[in-house]
Amino acid sequence: RAPSALKTRIPALGGDPARVISQLPLRPVATMRRALAAAASAAWASAAAAMVCPGSKSFVHAKCQVRAQARAPCADVAEEMAARVGGQRSQQWHDPHNNGLYAIEESSANRLLVTRTSGSRSVGGKTYTDKVVFSFEEAADGGSCSIAACSESQGLSISDFSTNYCNIRNLYCGSANGCSAVKHDFATEESEVQPSFGAGTDASACVVAQARAARSLMEREVDDIGGFYTDPNHYKQGTYAGTRMISQRIGDTLSKHITLVGSDDGVAFWTLTGKFTSSEGALAIDFSPKGGPADLNATYSKGKITFSDGNAWTRMMSSSTVRL
């Protein structure tokens, strides 16, 4: 039991069990006390950092996790999100990110699960489905609401051009962000944004004009090496053996640097980096993490990466067709 003098200090210690334990009187079992404090702190930090995601049937897929603070009660936040989803059919609200369609799957006082299907205005005209889960926690004063959200693509995806991020943002952003509210217009501040490899977090992409989307598609098709490739020396159909996922983007911005994630056996995955060394598609890739040379030369052209030994990785899906 904690000494009575310590009981009054527990709230001031932020609820961290390790900090509470560390204030207990030192006993001969000091080593045990420190071990308990470390274990309790790790458990507390893990619980605080946990964020629920809806899951996906696709092993390789894009996702984004966001934490935000809304300057409104959680009841108003949840009601506004539901009003935006419900307002699509009555034309009170539309999804500004290529006119996707949201649908509520589950709803409670502190949780909302929705699906979003990409609309006819999506780049390339393809249809994709994502799942998005929101968790709400009321602030002590009742005047603000903590939002923890996660959006996951339900199909094979690498570069998502900020779609999963926008799936989340477009349900709570307010007029200050260029968004339209239905019932409650409130300010939000994002404190943490965690995209998966290849996923974007460009807030300006969340409100997209059709002409801008078409122009971006042409630029990506011409310039972007990104996509899903197979290596004939290792590829086994129906597995991830011999697969390579490549991105040329930092967020949504094209770069001369590339990142490669792949597996030779379908079990262990590795990450390599490289860069374009000329505008004609010459590449230098660092294979040292796999025990190879640090600057192996290759050439990219029309969806194929060819190495000096004659091996060629073939792109099965480009980043613009893998996910939008």
PDB file of C-alpha atoms in Angstrom:
ATOM      1  CA  ARG A   1       0.000   0.000   0.000  1.00  0.00           C
ATOM      2  CA  ALA A   2       1.206   3.525  -0.751  1.00  0.00           C
ATOM      3  CA  PRO A   3       1.882   5.821   2.220  1.00  0.00           C
ATOM      4  CA  SER A   4      -0.989   8.245   2.867  1.00  0.00           C
ATOM      5  CA  ALA A   5       1.178  11.222   1.930  1.00  0.00           C
ATOM      6  CA  LEU A   6       1.794   9.687  -1.504  1.00  0.00           C
ATOM      7  CA  LYS A   7      -1.897   9.034  -2.207  1.00  0.00           C
ATOM      8  CA  THR A   8      -2.544  12.734  -2.620  1.00  0.00           C
ATOM      9  CA  ARG A   9       0.343  12.981  -5.119  1.00  0.00           C
ATOM     10  CA  ILE A  10      -0.721  10.174  -7.476  1.00  0.00           C
ATOM     11  CA  PRO A  11      -2.932  12.352  -9.718  1.00  0.00           C
ATOM     12  CA  ALA A  12      -0.103  14.860 -10.053  1.00  0.00           C
ATOM     13  CA  LEU A  13       2.210  12.108 -11.299  1.00  0.00           C
ATOM     14  CA  GLY A  14       0.194  11.755 -14.519  1.00  0.00           C
ATOM     15  CA  GLY A  15      -1.080   8.269 -13.767  1.00  0.00           C
ATOM     16  CA  ASP A  16       2.214   6.624 -14.810  1.00  0.00           C
ATOM     17  CA  PRO A  17       2.615   3.530 -12.571  1.00  0.00           C
ATOM     18  CA  ALA A  18       6.399   3.751 -12.827  1.00  0.00           C
ATOM     19  CA  ARG A  19       6.427   7.279 -11.437  1.00  0.00           C
ATOM     20  CA  VAL A  20       4.120   6.226  -8.602  1.00  0.00           C
ATOM     21  CA  ILE A  21       6.265   3.199  -7.741  1.00  0.00           C
ATOM     22  CA  SER A  22       9.435   5.309  -7.874  1.00  0.00           C
ATOM     23  CA  GLN A  23       8.050   7.480  -5.040  1.00  0.00           C
ATOM     24  CA  LEU A  24       7.669   4.533  -2.651  1.00  0.00           C
ATOM     25  CA  PRO A  25      10.143   4.387   0.272  1.00  0.00           C
ATOM     26  CA  LEU A  26      13.387   2.575  -0.593  1.00  0.00           C
ATOM     27  CA  ARG A  27      13.537  -0.955   0.862  1.00  0.00           C
ATOM     28  CA  PRO A  28      16.294  -3.545   0.889  1.00  0.00           C
ATOM     29  CA  VAL A  29      14.618  -4.951  -2.246  1.00  0.00           C
ATOM     30  CA  ALA A  30      15.573  -1.852  -4.257  1.00  0.00           C
ATOM     31  CA  THR A  31      16.439  -3.952  -7.274  1.00  0.00           C
ATOM     32  CA  MET A  32      12.964  -5.458  -7.325  1.00  0.00           C
ATOM     33  CA  ARG A  33      11.443  -1.988  -6.945  1.00  0.00           C
ATOM     34  CA  ARG A  34      13.343  -0.718  -9.983  1.00  0.00           C
ATOM     35  CA  ALA A  35      12.387  -3.795 -12.015  1.00  0.00           C
ATOM     36  CA  LEU A  36       8.714  -3.351 -11.136  1.00  0.00           C
ATOM     37  CA  ALA A  37       8.922   0.332 -12.026  1.00  0.00           C
ATOM     38  CA  ALA A  38      10.471  -0.437 -15.421  1.00  0.00           C
ATOM     39  CA  ALA A  39       7.919  -3.126 -16.206  1.00  0.00           C
ATOM     40  CA  ALA A  40       4.995  -0.937 -15.170  1.00  0.00           C
ATOM     41  CA  SER A  41       6.320   1.990 -17.197  1.00  0.00           C
ATOM     42  CA  ALA A  42       6.679  -0.165 -20.309  1.00  0.00           C
ATOM     43  CA  ALA A  43       3.159  -1.519 -19.929  1.00  0.00           C
ATOM     44  CA  TRP A  44       1.738   1.972 -19.394  1.00  0.00           C
ATOM     45  CA  ALA A  45       3.587   3.394 -22.405  1.00  0.00           C
ATOM     46  CA  SER A  46       2.452   0.483 -24.576  1.00  0.00           C
ATOM     47  CA  ALA A  47      -1.180   1.004 -23.613  1.00  0.00           C
ATOM     48  CA  ALA A  48      -0.927   4.746 -24.209  1.00  0.00           C
ATOM     49  CA  ALA A  49       0.580   4.241 -27.666  1.00  0.00           C
ATOM     50  CA  ALA A  50      -1.861   1.539 -28.752  1.00  0.00           C
ATOM     51  CA  MET A  51      -4.080   2.475 -31.671  1.00  0.00           C
ATOM     52  CA  VAL A  52      -6.840   0.250 -33.017  1.00  0.00           C
ATOM     53  CA  CYS A  53      -6.852  -0.465 -36.772  1.00  0.00           C
ATOM     54  CA  PRO A  54      -9.652  -2.162 -38.748  1.00  0.00           C
ATOM     55  CA  GLY A  55      -7.377  -4.738 -40.410  1.00  0.00           C
ATOM     56  CA  SER A  56      -7.050  -5.804 -44.031  1.00  0.00           C
ATOM     57  CA  LYS A  57      -7.171  -9.102 -45.923  1.00  0.00           C
ATOM     58  CA  SER A  58      -4.249  -7.959 -48.071  1.00  0.00           C
ATOM     59  CA  PHE A  59      -0.819  -8.632 -46.569  1.00  0.00           C
ATOM     60  CA  VAL A  60       0.661  -5.735 -48.569  1.00  0.00           C
ATOM     61  CA  HIS A  61      -1.476  -2.628 -48.213  1.00  0.00           C
ATOM     62  CA  ALA A  62      -1.306   1.081 -47.461  1.00  0.00           C
ATOM     63  CA  LYS A  63      -2.571   2.564 -44.225  1.00  0.00           C
ATOM     64  CA  CYS A  64      -2.368   5.693 -42.097  1.00  0.00           C
ATOM     65  CA  GLN A  65      -2.807   6.356 -38.387  1.00  0.00           C
ATOM     66  CA  VAL A  66      -3.670   9.786 -36.984  1.00  0.00           C
ATOM     67  CA  ARG A  67      -4.100  11.328 -33.557  1.00  0.00           C
ATOM     68  CA  ALA A  68      -5.904  14.658 -33.372  1.00  0.00           C
ATOM     69  CA  GLN A  69      -7.531  16.979 -30.862  1.00  0.00           C
ATOM     70  CA  ALA A  70     -10.900  18.508 -31.728  1.00  0.00           C
ATOM     71  CA  ARG A  71     -12.063  21.654 -29.960  1.00  0.00           C
ATOM     72  CA  ALA A  72     -15.524  20.263 -29.390  1.00  0.00           C
ATOM     73  CA  PRO A  73     -17.180  17.616 -27.187  1.00  0.00           C
ATOM     74  CA  CYS A  74     -16.868  14.062 -28.476  1.00  0.00           C
ATOM     75  CA  ALA A  75     -20.644  13.876 -28.942  1.00  0.00           C
ATOM     76  CA  ASP A  76     -20.461  16.789 -31.414  1.00  0.00           C
ATOM     77  CA  VAL A  77     -17.465  15.275 -33.211  1.00  0.00           C
ATOM     78  CA  ALA A  78     -19.174  11.899 -33.648  1.00  0.00           C
ATOM     79  CA  GLU A  79     -22.432  13.549 -34.693  1.00  0.00           C
ATOM     80  CA  GLU A  80     -20.668  15.667 -37.330  1.00  0.00           C
ATOM     81  CA  MET A  81     -18.898  12.633 -38.792  1.00  0.00           C
ATOM     82  CA  ALA A  82     -22.175  10.701 -38.978  1.00  0.00           C
ATOM     83  CA  ALA A  83     -23.887  13.735 -40.529  1.00  0.00           C
ATOM     84  CA  ARG A  84     -21.269  13.946 -43.280  1.00  0.00           C
ATOM     85  CA  VAL A  85     -21.650  10.254 -44.089  1.00  0.00           C
ATOM     86  CA  GLY A  86     -25.442  10.489 -44.031  1.00  0.00           C
ATOM     87  CA  GLY A  87     -25.434  13.760 -45.963  1.00  0.00           C
ATOM     88  CA  GLN A  88     -23.925  12.215 -49.090  1.00  0.00           C
ATOM     89  CA  ARG A  89     -27.181  10.788 -50.392  1.00  0.00           C
ATOM     90  CA  SER A  90     -29.143  13.977 -49.652  1.00  0.00           C
ATOM     91  CA  GLN A  91     -26.318  16.044 -51.207  1.00  0.00           C
ATOM     92  CA  GLN A  92     -25.740  17.964 -47.981  1.00  0.00           C
ATOM     93  CA  TRP A  93     -22.089  16.876 -48.128  1.00  0.00           C
ATOM     94  CA  HIS A  94     -19.762  15.204 -50.584  1.00  0.00           C
ATOM     95  CA  ASP A  95     -16.306  13.706 -50.163  1.00  0.00           C
ATOM     96  CA  PRO A  96     -13.893  16.305 -51.605  1.00  0.00           C
ATOM     97  CA  HIS A  97     -11.232  13.656 -52.248  1.00  0.00           C
ATOM     98  CA  ASN A  98     -12.439  12.411 -55.654  1.00  0.00           C
ATOM     99  CA  ASN A  99     -16.032  12.032 -54.466  1.00  0.00           C
ATOM    100  CA  GLY A 100     -15.724   8.741 -52.618  1.00  0.00           C
ATOM    101  CA  LEU A 101     -18.646   7.133 -50.785  1.00  0.00           C
ATOM    102  CA  TYR A 102     -18.575   6.512 -47.022  1.00  0.00           C
ATOM    103  CA  ALA A 103     -20.846   4.069 -45.183  1.00  0.00           C
ATOM    104  CA  ILE A 104     -21.190   3.501 -41.430  1.00  0.00           C
ATOM    105  CA  GLU A 105     -20.543  -0.112 -40.378  1.00  0.00           C
ATOM    106  CA  GLU A 106     -20.556   0.307 -36.571  1.00  0.00           C
ATOM    107  CA  SER A 107     -21.275   3.259 -34.291  1.00  0.00           C
ATOM    108  CA  SER A 108     -21.164   3.847 -30.527  1.00  0.00           C
ATOM    109  CA  ALA A 109     -20.485   6.728 -28.138  1.00  0.00           C
ATOM    110  CA  ASN A 110     -16.716   6.292 -28.333  1.00  0.00           C
ATOM    111  CA  ARG A 111     -16.133   4.431 -31.613  1.00  0.00           C
ATOM    112  CA  LEU A 112     -17.052   4.757 -35.283  1.00  0.00           C
ATOM    113  CA  LEU A 113     -16.210   2.258 -38.051  1.00  0.00           C
ATOM    114  CA  VAL A 114     -16.808   3.254 -41.672  1.00  0.00           C
ATOM    115  CA  THR A 115     -15.943   1.984 -45.125  1.00  0.00           C
ATOM    116  CA  ARG A 116     -15.011   4.276 -47.998  1.00  0.00           C
ATOM    117  CA  THR A 117     -15.313   3.285 -51.627  1.00  0.00           C
ATOM    118  CA  SER A 118     -13.469   5.429 -54.153  1.00  0.00           C
ATOM    119  CA  GLY A 119     -15.752   7.333 -56.506  1.00  0.00           C
ATOM    120  CA  SER A 120     -15.914   7.795 -60.268  1.00  0.00           C
ATOM    121  CA  ARG A 121     -13.565  10.761 -59.954  1.00  0.00           C
ATOM    122  CA  SER A 122     -10.719   8.687 -58.529  1.00  0.00           C
ATOM    123  CA  VAL A 123      -7.550   8.891 -60.582  1.00  0.00           C
ATOM    124  CA  GLY A 124      -7.681   6.188 -63.245  1.00  0.00           C
ATOM    125  CA  GLY A 125     -11.424   5.616 -62.694  1.00  0.00           C
ATOM    126  CA  LYS A 126     -10.834   2.479 -60.607  1.00  0.00           C
ATOM    127  CA  THR A 127     -12.803   1.437 -57.508  1.00  0.00           C
ATOM    128  CA  TYR A 128     -11.062   0.741 -54.189  1.00  0.00           C
ATOM    129  CA  THR A 129     -12.367   0.039 -50.685  1.00  0.00           C
ATOM    130  CA  ASP A 130     -10.856   1.188 -47.396  1.00  0.00           C
ATOM    131  CA  LYS A 131     -11.911   0.711 -43.789  1.00  0.00           C
ATOM    132  CA  VAL A 132     -11.543   3.498 -41.233  1.00  0.00           C
ATOM    133  CA  VAL A 133     -11.979   3.289 -37.471  1.00  0.00           C
ATOM    134  CA  PHE A 134     -12.227   6.285 -35.127  1.00  0.00           C
ATOM    135  CA  SER A 135     -11.937   6.173 -31.330  1.00  0.00           C
ATOM    136  CA  PHE A 136     -13.033   9.138 -29.187  1.00  0.00           C
ATOM    137  CA  GLU A 137     -11.934  10.117 -25.677  1.00  0.00           C
ATOM    138  CA  GLU A 138     -13.464  13.066 -23.846  1.00  0.00           C
ATOM    139  CA  ALA A 139     -11.169  15.613 -22.213  1.00  0.00           C
ATOM    140  CA  ALA A 140     -11.623  16.214 -18.502  1.00  0.00           C
ATOM    141  CA  ASP A 141     -13.195  19.627 -19.106  1.00  0.00           C
ATOM    142  CA  GLY A 142     -15.646  18.218 -21.656  1.00  0.00           C
ATOM    143  CA  GLY A 143     -14.738  20.927 -24.148  1.00  0.00           C
ATOM    144  CA  SER A 144     -12.414  18.941 -26.398  1.00  0.00           C
ATOM    145  CA  CYS A 145     -12.133  15.437 -27.782  1.00  0.00           C
ATOM    146  CA  SER A 146      -9.106  13.247 -28.508  1.00  0.00           C
ATOM    147  CA  ILE A 147      -9.431  11.359 -31.792  1.00  0.00           C
ATOM    148  CA  ALA A 148      -7.391   8.246 -32.619  1.00  0.00           C
ATOM    149  CA  ALA A 149      -8.022   7.026 -36.167  1.00  0.00           C
ATOM    150  CA  CYS A 150      -6.667   4.406 -38.543  1.00  0.00           C
ATOM    151  CA  SER A 151      -7.485   3.828 -42.220  1.00  0.00           C
ATOM    152  CA  GLU A 152      -6.421   0.668 -44.074  1.00  0.00           C
ATOM    153  CA  SER A 153      -6.749  -0.254 -47.736  1.00  0.00           C
ATOM    154  CA  GLN A 154      -8.555  -3.551 -48.227  1.00  0.00           C
ATOM    155  CA  GLY A 155      -6.663  -4.568 -51.378  1.00  0.00           C
ATOM    156  CA  LEU A 156      -3.085  -4.686 -52.621  1.00  0.00           C
ATOM    157  CA  SER A 157      -1.681  -1.182 -52.285  1.00  0.00           C
ATOM    158  CA  ILE A 158       1.634   0.623 -51.924  1.00  0.00           C
ATOM    159  CA  SER A 159       1.470   4.296 -52.877  1.00  0.00           C
ATOM    160  CA  ASP A 160      -1.947   5.653 -51.953  1.00  0.00           C
ATOM    161  CA  PHE A 161      -1.413   9.346 -52.840  1.00  0.00           C
ATOM    162  CA  SER A 162      -2.654  10.354 -49.370  1.00  0.00           C
ATOM    163  CA  THR A 163      -5.996   8.545 -49.727  1.00  0.00           C
ATOM    164  CA  ASN A 164      -5.907   6.797 -46.334  1.00  0.00           C
ATOM    165  CA  TYR A 165      -4.879  10.032 -44.640  1.00  0.00           C
ATOM    166  CA  CYS A 166      -7.681  11.926 -46.393  1.00  0.00           C
ATOM    167  CA  ASN A 167     -10.181   9.183 -45.491  1.00  0.00           C
ATOM    168  CA  ILE A 168      -9.608  10.231 -41.884  1.00  0.00           C
ATOM    169  CA  ARG A 169      -9.084  13.977 -42.217  1.00  0.00           C
ATOM    170  CA  ASN A 170     -12.105  14.668 -44.408  1.00  0.00           C
ATOM    171  CA  LEU A 171     -14.542  13.503 -41.742  1.00  0.00           C
ATOM    172  CA  TYR A 172     -13.392  16.012 -39.094  1.00  0.00           C
ATOM    173  CA  CYS A 173     -11.667  18.920 -40.879  1.00  0.00           C
ATOM    174  CA  GLY A 174     -13.472  22.242 -40.565  1.00  0.00           C
ATOM    175  CA  SER A 175     -14.023  25.411 -42.558  1.00  0.00           C
ATOM    176  CA  ALA A 176     -10.611  26.685 -41.424  1.00  0.00           C
ATOM    177  CA  ASN A 177      -9.140  23.820 -43.482  1.00  0.00           C
ATOM    178  CA  GLY A 178     -11.332  24.455 -46.535  1.00  0.00           C
ATOM    179  CA  CYS A 179     -13.797  21.704 -45.583  1.00  0.00           C
ATOM    180  CA  SER A 180     -17.594  21.878 -45.395  1.00  0.00           C
ATOM    181  CA  ALA A 181     -19.373  21.079 -42.119  1.00  0.00           C
ATOM    182  CA  VAL A 182     -22.938  19.805 -41.807  1.00  0.00           C
ATOM    183  CA  LYS A 183     -23.882  20.279 -38.111  1.00  0.00           C
ATOM    184  CA  HIS A 184     -20.793  21.235 -36.111  1.00  0.00           C
ATOM    185  CA  ASP A 185     -17.842  23.272 -37.401  1.00  0.00           C
ATOM    186  CA  PHE A 186     -14.855  22.930 -35.071  1.00  0.00           C
ATOM    187  CA  ALA A 187     -11.082  23.305 -35.206  1.00  0.00           C
ATOM    188  CA  THR A 188      -8.767  20.293 -35.012  1.00  0.00           C
ATOM    189  CA  GLU A 189      -5.051  19.897 -34.456  1.00  0.00           C
ATOM    190  CA  GLU A 190      -3.224  16.761 -35.547  1.00  0.00           C
ATOM    191  CA  SER A 191      -0.510  15.676 -33.116  1.00  0.00           C
ATOM    192  CA  GLU A 192       0.631  12.455 -34.792  1.00  0.00           C
ATOM    193  CA  VAL A 193       0.431  11.161 -38.357  1.00  0.00           C
ATOM    194  CA  GLN A 194       1.956   7.749 -39.160  1.00  0.00           C
ATOM    195  CA  PRO A 195       1.695   6.530 -42.779  1.00  0.00           C
ATOM    196  CA  SER A 196       2.824   3.128 -43.981  1.00  0.00           C
ATOM    197  CA  PHE A 197       5.646   2.756 -46.519  1.00  0.00           C
ATOM    198  CA  GLY A 198       4.586   4.534 -49.722  1.00  0.00           C
ATOM    199  CA  ALA A 199       1.483   6.174 -48.224  1.00  0.00           C
ATOM    200  CA  GLY A 200       1.143   9.952 -48.386  1.00  0.00           C
ATOM    201  CA  THR A 201       0.096  12.595 -45.864  1.00  0.00           C
ATOM    202  CA  ASP A 202      -0.517  15.634 -48.068  1.00  0.00           C
ATOM    203  CA  ALA A 203      -3.433  17.627 -46.631  1.00  0.00           C
ATOM    204  CA  SER A 204      -3.751  19.632 -49.847  1.00  0.00           C
ATOM    205  CA  ALA A 205      -4.548  16.372 -51.689  1.00  0.00           C
ATOM    206  CA  CYS A 206      -7.681  15.901 -49.591  1.00  0.00           C
ATOM    207  CA  VAL A 207      -9.593  18.452 -51.667  1.00  0.00           C
ATOM    208  CA  VAL A 208      -8.927  17.505 -55.275  1.00  0.00           C
ATOM    209  CA  ALA A 209     -10.229  19.011 -58.519  1.00  0.00           C
ATOM    210  CA  GLN A 210     -10.786  16.553 -61.355  1.00  0.00           C
ATOM    211  CA  ALA A 211      -8.427  18.430 -63.683  1.00  0.00           C
ATOM    212  CA  ARG A 212      -5.648  18.361 -61.101  1.00  0.00           C
ATOM    213  CA  ALA A 213      -6.134  14.624 -60.570  1.00  0.00           C
ATOM    214  CA  ALA A 214      -5.908  13.906 -64.303  1.00  0.00           C
ATOM    215  CA  ARG A 215      -2.755  15.998 -64.601  1.00  0.00           C
ATOM    216  CA  SER A 216      -1.169  14.211 -61.641  1.00  0.00           C
ATOM    217  CA  LEU A 217      -1.937  10.834 -63.229  1.00  0.00           C
ATOM    218  CA  MET A 218      -0.075  11.771 -66.421  1.00  0.00           C
ATOM    219  CA  GLU A 219       2.926  12.968 -64.425  1.00  0.00           C
ATOM    220  CA  ARG A 220       3.024   9.764 -62.393  1.00  0.00           C
ATOM    221  CA  GLU A 221       2.736   7.483 -65.396  1.00  0.00           C
ATOM    222  CA  VAL A 222       5.678   9.202 -67.085  1.00  0.00           C
ATOM    223  CA  ASP A 223       8.033   9.756 -64.144  1.00  0.00           C
ATOM    224  CA  ASP A 224       7.285   7.342 -61.316  1.00  0.00           C
ATOM    225  CA  ILE A 225       9.246   4.078 -61.022  1.00  0.00           C
ATOM    226  CA  GLY A 226       7.093   3.062 -58.060  1.00  0.00           C
ATOM    227  CA  GLY A 227       5.114  -0.156 -58.046  1.00  0.00           C
ATOM    228  CA  PHE A 228       5.011  -3.889 -57.391  1.00  0.00           C
ATOM    229  CA  TYR A 229       7.761  -5.917 -59.136  1.00  0.00           C
ATOM    230  CA  THR A 230       8.813  -9.555 -59.380  1.00  0.00           C
ATOM    231  CA  ASP A 231      12.331 -10.983 -59.616  1.00  0.00           C
ATOM    232  CA  PRO A 232      12.404 -14.114 -61.848  1.00  0.00           C
ATOM    233  CA  ASN A 233      15.369 -15.495 -59.894  1.00  0.00           C
ATOM    234  CA  HIS A 234      13.231 -15.841 -56.746  1.00  0.00           C
ATOM    235  CA  TYR A 235       9.571 -15.356 -57.653  1.00  0.00           C
ATOM    236  CA  LYS A 236       7.113 -18.101 -56.670  1.00  0.00           C
ATOM    237  CA  GLN A 237       3.541 -17.517 -57.764  1.00  0.00           C
ATOM    238  CA  GLY A 238       1.049 -17.312 -54.929  1.00  0.00           C
ATOM    239  CA  THR A 239       3.677 -16.262 -52.378  1.00  0.00           C
ATOM    240  CA  TYR A 240       5.678 -13.124 -51.570  1.00  0.00           C
ATOM    241  CA  ALA A 241       8.940 -14.834 -52.558  1.00  0.00           C
ATOM    242  CA  GLY A 242      10.696 -12.740 -55.192  1.00  0.00           C
ATOM    243  CA  THR A 243       8.424  -9.709 -54.778  1.00  0.00           C
ATOM    244  CA  ARG A 244       9.783  -6.156 -54.666  1.00  0.00           C
ATOM    245  CA  MET A 245       7.872  -3.003 -53.694  1.00  0.00           C
ATOM    246  CA  ILE A 246       9.450   0.234 -54.820  1.00  0.00           C
ATOM    247  CA  SER A 247       8.665   3.868 -54.069  1.00  0.00           C
ATOM    248  CA  GLN A 248      10.210   7.003 -55.545  1.00  0.00           C
ATOM    249  CA  ARG A 249       8.258   9.325 -53.305  1.00  0.00           C
ATOM    250  CA  ILE A 250       8.825  11.185 -50.060  1.00  0.00           C
ATOM    251  CA  GLY A 251       5.210  11.547 -48.988  1.00  0.00           C
ATOM    252  CA  ASP A 252       3.555  12.643 -52.238  1.00  0.00           C
ATOM    253  CA  THR A 253       6.643  14.284 -53.741  1.00  0.00           C
ATOM    254  CA  LEU A 254       8.683  12.573 -56.463  1.00  0.00           C
ATOM    255  CA  SER A 255      12.370  12.235 -55.590  1.00  0.00           C
ATOM    256  CA  LYS A 256      15.517  10.976 -57.294  1.00  0.00           C
ATOM    257  CA  HIS A 257      15.928   8.591 -54.354  1.00  0.00           C
ATOM    258  CA  ILE A 258      14.121   5.242 -54.204  1.00  0.00           C
ATOM    259  CA  THR A 259      13.281   2.783 -51.425  1.00  0.00           C
ATOM    260  CA  LEU A 260      12.903  -0.942 -52.092  1.00  0.00           C
ATOM    261  CA  VAL A 261      11.241  -3.513 -49.817  1.00  0.00           C
ATOM    262  CA  GLY A 262      11.395  -7.139 -50.866  1.00  0.00           C
ATOM    263  CA  SER A 263      11.708 -10.782 -49.936  1.00  0.00           C
ATOM    264  CA  ASP A 264      13.592 -13.663 -51.551  1.00  0.00           C
ATOM    265  CA  ASP A 265      11.850 -16.452 -49.623  1.00  0.00           C
ATOM    266  CA  GLY A 266       8.483 -14.851 -48.856  1.00  0.00           C
ATOM    267  CA  VAL A 267       9.207 -14.876 -45.121  1.00  0.00           C
ATOM    268  CA  ALA A 268      12.088 -12.507 -44.362  1.00  0.00           C
ATOM    269  CA  PHE A 269      11.825  -8.986 -45.789  1.00  0.00           C
ATOM    270  CA  TRP A 270      14.659  -6.521 -46.381  1.00  0.00           C
ATOM    271  CA  THR A 271      14.906  -2.824 -47.249  1.00  0.00           C
ATOM    272  CA  LEU A 272      17.321  -1.274 -49.760  1.00  0.00           C
ATOM    273  CA  THR A 273      17.884   2.273 -50.952  1.00  0.00           C
ATOM    274  CA  GLY A 274      19.042   3.686 -54.266  1.00  0.00           C
ATOM    275  CA  LYS A 275      18.914   6.728 -56.494  1.00  0.00           C
ATOM    276  CA  PHE A 276      18.661   7.813 -60.102  1.00  0.00           C
ATOM    277  CA  THR A 277      22.054   8.867 -61.427  1.00  0.00           C
ATOM    278  CA  SER A 278      20.835  10.218 -64.767  1.00  0.00           C
ATOM    279  CA  SER A 279      17.660  11.449 -66.413  1.00  0.00           C
ATOM    280  CA  GLU A 280      17.812   8.464 -68.800  1.00  0.00           C
ATOM    281  CA  GLY A 281      16.876   5.980 -66.063  1.00  0.00           C
ATOM    282  CA  ALA A 282      20.321   4.931 -64.773  1.00  0.00           C
ATOM    283  CA  LEU A 283      20.188   3.719 -61.177  1.00  0.00           C
ATOM    284  CA  ALA A 284      22.633   2.910 -58.390  1.00  0.00           C
ATOM    285  CA  ILE A 285      21.202   0.598 -55.697  1.00  0.00           C
ATOM    286  CA  ASP A 286      22.833  -0.224 -52.357  1.00  0.00           C
ATOM    287  CA  PHE A 287      22.669  -4.012 -51.923  1.00  0.00           C
ATOM    288  CA  SER A 288      25.059  -4.062 -48.942  1.00  0.00           C
ATOM    289  CA  PRO A 289      22.254  -4.908 -46.449  1.00  0.00           C
ATOM    290  CA  LYS A 290      21.931  -8.190 -48.415  1.00  0.00           C
ATOM    291  CA  GLY A 291      25.679  -8.712 -48.593  1.00  0.00           C
ATOM    292  CA  GLY A 292      26.030  -7.282 -52.113  1.00  0.00           C
ATOM    293  CA  PRO A 293      27.740  -4.212 -53.583  1.00  0.00           C
ATOM    294  CA  ALA A 294      26.898  -0.744 -52.257  1.00  0.00           C
ATOM    295  CA  ASP A 295      26.369   0.769 -55.710  1.00  0.00           C
ATOM    296  CA  LEU A 296      25.031  -1.891 -58.075  1.00  0.00           C
ATOM    297  CA  ASN A 297      24.147  -0.309 -61.419  1.00  0.00           C
ATOM    298  CA  ALA A 298      20.786  -0.859 -63.085  1.00  0.00           C
ATOM    299  CA  THR A 299      18.561   0.816 -65.656  1.00  0.00           C
ATOM    300  CA  TYR A 300      14.849   1.589 -65.428  1.00  0.00           C
ATOM    301  CA  SER A 301      12.736   1.776 -68.575  1.00  0.00           C
ATOM    302  CA  LYS A 302       9.034   1.195 -69.247  1.00  0.00           C
ATOM    303  CA  GLY A 303       8.251  -0.778 -66.112  1.00  0.00           C
ATOM    304  CA  LYS A 304      11.403  -2.894 -66.047  1.00  0.00           C
ATOM    305  CA  ILE A 305      14.600  -2.639 -63.973  1.00  0.00           C
ATOM    306  CA  THR A 306      17.506  -4.350 -65.735  1.00  0.00           C
ATOM    307  CA  PHE A 307      20.773  -5.186 -63.949  1.00  0.00           C
ATOM    308  CA  SER A 308      24.258  -5.583 -65.402  1.00  0.00           C
ATOM    309  CA  ASP A 309      24.097  -9.390 -65.077  1.00  0.00           C
ATOM    310  CA  GLY A 310      21.020  -9.484 -67.332  1.00  0.00           C
ATOM    311  CA  ASN A 311      18.458 -10.100 -64.564  1.00  0.00           C
ATOM    312  CA  ALA A 312      15.379  -7.903 -64.900  1.00  0.00           C
ATOM    313  CA  TRP A 313      12.636  -7.106 -62.415  1.00  0.00           C
ATOM    314  CA  THR A 314       9.265  -6.645 -64.121  1.00  0.00           C
ATOM    315  CA  ARG A 315       6.622  -4.303 -62.768  1.00  0.00           C
ATOM    316  CA  MET A 316       3.295  -6.070 -62.295  1.00  0.00           C
ATOM    317  CA  MET A 317       1.441  -2.988 -61.032  1.00  0.00           C
ATOM    318  CA  SER A 318       2.484   0.646 -61.123  1.00  0.00           C
ATOM    319  CA  SER A 319       1.963   2.866 -58.109  1.00  0.00           C
ATOM    320  CA  SER A 320      -0.782   4.726 -59.990  1.00  0.00           C
ATOM    321  CA  THR A 321      -2.713   1.497 -60.571  1.00  0.00           C
ATOM    322  CA  VAL A 322      -1.815  -0.270 -57.332  1.00  0.00           C
ATOM    323  CA  ARG A 323      -3.673   2.293 -55.216  1.00  0.00           C
ATOM    324  CA  LEU A 324      -5.289   5.703 -55.497  1.00  0.00           C
TER     325      LEU A 324
END
